[in-house]
Amino acid sequence: MAQKITDEICWGIIGAGDVCETKSGRPLIQVPNSSVKAVMRRNSEKAKDFAQRHGIEKWYDNADDLLNDPEINAIYIATPPETHAEYTLKAAALGKPVYVEKPMARSHKECLSMVEACKKANVPLYVAFYRRTLPNIIKVKELVDNGSIGDVRSIDIKVQMTIENEIVGTHDHSNNWRVDPEVAGGGYFYDLASHQLDALDFIFGPITEAKGFSENQSKAYKADDITVGVFKFKNGILGKGLWAFNTSKASQYEMTTIIGSKGQISFPFWGDHHVTLKLENEPVKKFEFEVPEYIQEILIQTIVNDLQGKGKCPSTGVSGARTNWVLEQIAE
């Protein structure tokens, strides 16, 4: 068991970019018993700008300088996946807990190296699969666990988006790391489907078998833009998915459906946070949920609690590595 941090969690952020700005930076500052001591970006002016706007006292343009800062006792890695393993191994060697963005790394092999390094150093490793803590996903798990739709038979994931999709907020693929496999491991399938497959791992347990096909049909960027896959959970539930990032606006659609012996649960992962329950001979029920302004807030609170021995974080390096394994099985 890693030694608990009884005092304040003093974070150092590596990669203070858009994710940090819109999802995680403020919670790391505002959650009780948590603060940010320093940020790092290779562009020192951008690092300084982020730090000054958020009231952070120090900024760096070199990751090693931040990692070795004695005032920092935990590291948040918010860079593209190509450096996740490198920085995690360095932080672990310094005895500092790690919170890393998703996908956890470019490959399952890199994920395993991260898990092993943190295990050897006796430090915790957390992954930013924040949907494990959101009320809509927790509601879905509750409905499944209490038998609302009977025995679960199958899961159907449909993601159909245009090449200029709005989820990642860019139309410029020439400088978009998410569609460069050397940086990201894969394309939008790795970036977005990782959230879905990890949430299903949270709801149903591990996926033990998976296979699929992946192609670059539009040739708009280096990564594949369409993937189909099938998968099987340890408990025998089967699933299938289509992730197409090359459709027309007329075909845009995104929904995950869980089919049971008595009905079904359907819910989107993006756009809004509703959950729909359909049962035989009963009115359709729609549950609406609000999420925090900074969507990683609840997960970050569980991380701080875990580090202080006051709770448990549901998203770890072990579970994150499982998700990377499934991505590889489907997209190979």
XYZ file of C-alpha atoms in Angstrom:
332
model
C 0.000 0.000 0.000
C 1.386 3.410 -0.988
C 2.004 5.904 1.764
C -0.902 8.331 2.085
C -0.417 12.086 1.674
C -1.779 13.491 4.909
C -1.188 17.122 3.961
C -2.390 18.969 0.884
C -2.050 17.357 -2.547
C 0.299 19.750 -4.355
C 0.006 19.117 -8.090
C 2.412 19.807 -10.887
C 0.706 19.904 -14.296
C 2.618 18.790 -17.392
C 0.807 20.056 -20.486
C -1.434 22.975 -19.563
C -3.482 23.058 -22.776
C -7.156 22.890 -23.766
C -8.100 19.888 -21.609
C -6.564 21.564 -18.593
C -8.331 24.804 -19.419
C -11.816 23.371 -19.851
C -11.992 20.126 -17.861
C -9.395 19.631 -15.150
C -7.342 22.681 -14.206
C -9.879 24.462 -12.022
C -10.888 21.328 -10.052
C -7.249 20.583 -9.271
C -7.083 24.074 -7.782
C -10.507 24.192 -6.141
C -11.150 20.695 -4.753
C -10.600 20.622 -0.960
C -7.073 19.544 0.079
C -5.804 20.065 -3.484
C -3.747 22.832 -5.084
C -1.570 23.404 -8.146
C 1.980 24.542 -7.417
C 3.322 24.695 -10.971
C 2.496 24.115 -14.623
C 4.680 23.173 -17.565
C 4.415 23.801 -21.299
C 7.216 23.745 -23.817
C 6.144 27.274 -24.766
C 7.126 29.265 -21.676
C 4.884 32.219 -22.573
C 1.829 29.941 -22.729
C 2.852 28.302 -19.464
C 3.217 31.703 -17.835
C -0.136 32.856 -19.216
C -1.951 29.792 -17.855
C -0.264 30.120 -14.473
C -1.006 33.800 -14.085
C -4.641 33.502 -15.146
C -5.230 30.688 -12.650
C -3.220 32.078 -9.750
C -0.455 29.448 -9.948
C 2.872 30.689 -8.615
C 5.340 28.788 -10.815
C 5.666 27.762 -14.425
C 8.244 25.779 -16.384
C 9.093 24.995 -20.005
C 10.922 21.775 -19.085
C 9.117 18.744 -17.654
C 12.119 17.514 -15.663
C 12.294 20.797 -13.773
C 8.655 20.443 -12.753
C 9.001 16.768 -11.858
C 11.926 17.545 -9.560
C 10.256 20.503 -7.843
C 10.324 19.564 -4.114
C 7.048 21.420 -3.436
C 5.163 19.108 -5.805
C 3.967 15.754 -4.428
C 1.667 14.610 -7.281
C 1.864 14.840 -11.076
C -0.938 15.400 -13.608
C 0.058 14.530 -17.184
C -2.144 16.288 -19.748
C 0.083 15.977 -22.810
C -0.753 13.946 -25.944
C -0.358 10.176 -25.404
C 3.140 9.910 -26.923
C 4.720 11.224 -23.691
C 2.391 9.624 -21.117
C 4.634 6.629 -20.464
C 7.841 8.660 -20.361
C 6.563 11.153 -17.804
C 4.772 8.504 -15.734
C 7.966 6.473 -15.380
C 9.904 9.576 -14.360
C 7.289 10.614 -11.798
C 7.109 7.101 -10.354
C 10.898 6.991 -9.993
C 10.620 10.153 -7.893
C 7.925 8.578 -5.720
C 5.176 10.900 -6.931
C 1.596 9.688 -7.651
C 0.416 10.138 -11.232
C -2.862 11.243 -12.787
C -2.669 10.785 -16.571
C -5.005 11.812 -19.360
C -6.833 9.341 -21.571
C -6.225 7.361 -23.633
C -3.705 6.142 -21.072
C -0.942 5.659 -23.665
C -0.371 4.831 -27.331
C -0.302 1.094 -26.743
C -1.179 -1.584 -24.222
C 2.552 -2.314 -23.873
C 3.197 1.283 -22.797
C 0.291 1.061 -20.341
C 1.765 -2.067 -18.755
C 5.132 -0.336 -18.357
C 3.379 2.513 -16.540
C 1.479 0.155 -14.239
C 4.642 -1.802 -13.454
C 6.714 1.319 -12.757
C 4.121 2.701 -10.362
C 3.698 -0.667 -8.678
C 7.458 -1.001 -8.213
C 7.684 2.539 -6.793
C 4.601 1.937 -4.614
C 2.800 5.018 -5.971
C -0.807 5.223 -7.231
C -1.635 5.646 -10.929
C -4.962 7.157 -12.010
C -6.428 7.697 -15.498
C -8.796 10.492 -16.565
C -11.782 8.308 -17.437
C -14.079 10.693 -15.589
C -17.285 9.144 -16.903
C -16.937 6.499 -14.194
C -18.003 9.238 -11.757
C -20.703 11.053 -13.764
C -24.329 10.707 -12.597
C -25.691 9.461 -15.938
C -23.204 6.572 -16.156
C -23.738 5.749 -12.485
C -27.501 5.669 -13.206
C -26.963 3.240 -16.080
C -24.899 0.984 -13.815
C -27.597 1.197 -11.128
C -30.334 0.216 -13.609
C -28.242 -2.723 -14.836
C -27.243 -3.875 -11.357
C -30.783 -3.803 -9.965
C -32.136 -5.852 -12.872
C -34.326 -3.119 -14.377
C -34.011 -4.622 -17.871
C -33.656 -8.225 -16.731
C -30.666 -10.222 -17.914
C -28.401 -8.159 -20.165
C -28.044 -9.743 -23.589
C -26.038 -7.310 -25.708
C -24.659 -3.801 -26.143
C -24.795 -1.731 -29.324
C -22.566 1.348 -29.818
C -23.176 3.669 -32.759
C -20.943 6.683 -33.427
C -21.442 8.400 -36.785
C -19.757 11.781 -37.183
C -18.512 13.949 -40.013
C -14.824 14.399 -40.735
C -15.152 17.941 -39.343
C -16.639 16.644 -36.091
C -17.345 19.076 -33.298
C -16.543 16.787 -30.365
C -12.824 17.477 -30.456
C -13.330 21.095 -31.470
C -11.186 21.273 -34.600
C -11.628 21.258 -38.352
C -7.884 21.512 -39.020
C -6.398 18.034 -39.339
C -2.966 19.220 -40.485
C -1.908 20.018 -36.927
C -4.209 17.696 -34.981
C -2.340 15.156 -32.847
C -5.521 13.118 -32.288
C -5.384 11.789 -35.854
C -1.638 11.103 -35.893
C -1.128 7.462 -34.794
C 2.523 8.081 -33.908
C 1.403 10.618 -31.305
C -2.010 9.294 -30.257
C -1.800 5.556 -30.913
C -4.801 5.778 -33.237
C -7.324 8.324 -34.472
C -10.669 9.460 -33.103
C -11.446 5.820 -32.298
C -8.702 5.868 -29.661
C -9.638 9.347 -28.470
C -13.417 8.890 -28.175
C -14.189 5.146 -28.099
C -11.804 4.819 -25.160
C -14.375 6.708 -23.062
C -17.150 4.337 -24.125
C -15.246 1.101 -23.700
C -13.912 2.177 -20.319
C -17.413 3.123 -19.112
C -18.658 -0.324 -20.189
C -15.781 -1.890 -18.248
C -17.029 0.098 -15.234
C -20.629 -1.076 -15.721
C -20.089 -4.719 -16.710
C -16.542 -5.660 -15.787
C -13.642 -6.577 -18.095
C -13.938 -7.329 -21.794
C -12.063 -10.596 -22.354
C -12.327 -10.988 -26.139
C -12.503 -8.398 -28.911
C -11.865 -8.158 -32.632
C -12.670 -5.823 -35.470
C -11.755 -4.035 -38.670
C -10.452 -0.527 -39.193
C -9.861 1.478 -42.377
C -8.830 4.926 -43.561
C -11.552 5.470 -46.151
C -11.519 9.242 -46.617
C -7.699 9.643 -46.540
C -8.260 13.010 -44.829
C -5.505 12.299 -42.296
C -3.057 9.548 -41.272
C -5.291 7.607 -38.882
C -8.124 5.235 -39.756
C -11.498 6.990 -39.840
C -13.886 4.038 -39.522
C -13.836 1.062 -37.165
C -16.244 -1.783 -36.503
C -15.817 -4.175 -33.612
C -17.337 -6.991 -31.593
C -16.493 -7.840 -28.005
C -17.358 -10.224 -25.194
C -17.379 -9.557 -21.466
C -16.135 -11.968 -18.823
C -19.771 -12.523 -17.778
C -20.814 -13.624 -21.291
C -22.517 -10.404 -22.451
C -21.807 -9.606 -26.108
C -21.348 -6.219 -27.745
C -20.762 -4.560 -31.093
C -19.798 -1.085 -32.207
C -19.514 1.183 -35.221
C -17.267 4.222 -34.976
C -17.452 6.175 -38.240
C -15.799 9.598 -38.421
C -16.385 10.102 -42.137
C -20.154 10.362 -42.610
C -22.339 13.184 -43.893
C -24.337 15.453 -41.604
C -27.434 13.543 -42.710
C -26.038 10.417 -41.035
C -24.796 11.976 -37.793
C -25.878 9.853 -34.841
C -24.456 8.733 -31.518
C -26.090 6.366 -29.039
C -25.223 3.386 -26.869
C -27.978 0.833 -26.205
C -27.963 -1.927 -23.609
C -30.478 -4.642 -24.484
C -31.901 -6.930 -21.818
C -34.492 -9.658 -21.481
C -37.123 -7.174 -20.200
C -36.227 -3.943 -21.980
C -33.393 -1.612 -22.904
C -31.358 1.374 -21.700
C -30.058 3.930 -24.190
C -27.821 6.940 -23.614
C -25.449 9.243 -25.515
C -21.867 9.908 -24.471
C -21.668 13.386 -25.997
C -24.031 16.308 -26.400
C -26.157 15.726 -23.306
C -26.421 13.375 -20.357
C -29.851 11.780 -20.486
C -30.650 8.095 -19.957
C -33.743 6.460 -21.478
C -35.338 3.315 -20.048
C -37.793 1.320 -22.173
C -39.641 -1.649 -20.647
C -42.395 -3.850 -22.041
C -45.908 -2.457 -21.509
C -44.639 0.532 -19.529
C -44.259 4.244 -20.352
C -40.792 5.278 -21.487
C -38.772 6.862 -18.681
C -36.191 9.547 -19.437
C -33.727 10.585 -16.737
C -31.979 13.952 -17.107
C -28.687 14.779 -15.395
C -26.436 17.779 -14.927
C -22.666 17.440 -14.756
C -20.073 19.796 -13.247
C -18.946 22.797 -15.294
C -15.454 21.292 -15.197
C -16.301 17.718 -15.991
C -13.369 16.033 -14.257
C -14.232 17.561 -10.873
C -15.893 14.498 -9.320
C -13.131 12.142 -10.446
C -10.446 14.503 -9.169
C -12.160 14.612 -5.786
C -12.024 10.786 -5.651
C -8.305 10.917 -6.488
C -7.602 13.412 -3.699
C -9.662 11.306 -1.295
C -7.804 8.165 -2.366
C -4.395 9.790 -1.914
C -5.396 10.840 1.597
C -6.834 7.465 2.541
C -10.404 8.777 2.687
C -11.934 6.951 -0.285
C -11.310 5.062 -3.497
C -10.806 6.290 -7.069
C -12.655 4.117 -9.637
C -10.260 4.815 -12.533
C -6.788 3.314 -12.141
C -3.849 2.365 -14.299
C -4.988 -1.256 -14.210
C -8.478 -0.450 -15.556
C -7.079 2.091 -18.031
C -4.672 -0.489 -19.420
C -7.573 -2.895 -19.989
C -9.259 -0.256 -22.148
C -6.117 0.195 -24.276
C -5.976 -3.579 -24.755
C -9.551 -3.601 -26.114
C -8.789 -0.661 -28.451
C -5.849 -2.590 -29.893
C -7.818 -5.809 -30.353
C -10.564 -4.015 -32.272
C -8.428 -1.660 -34.378
C -5.508 -3.946 -35.268
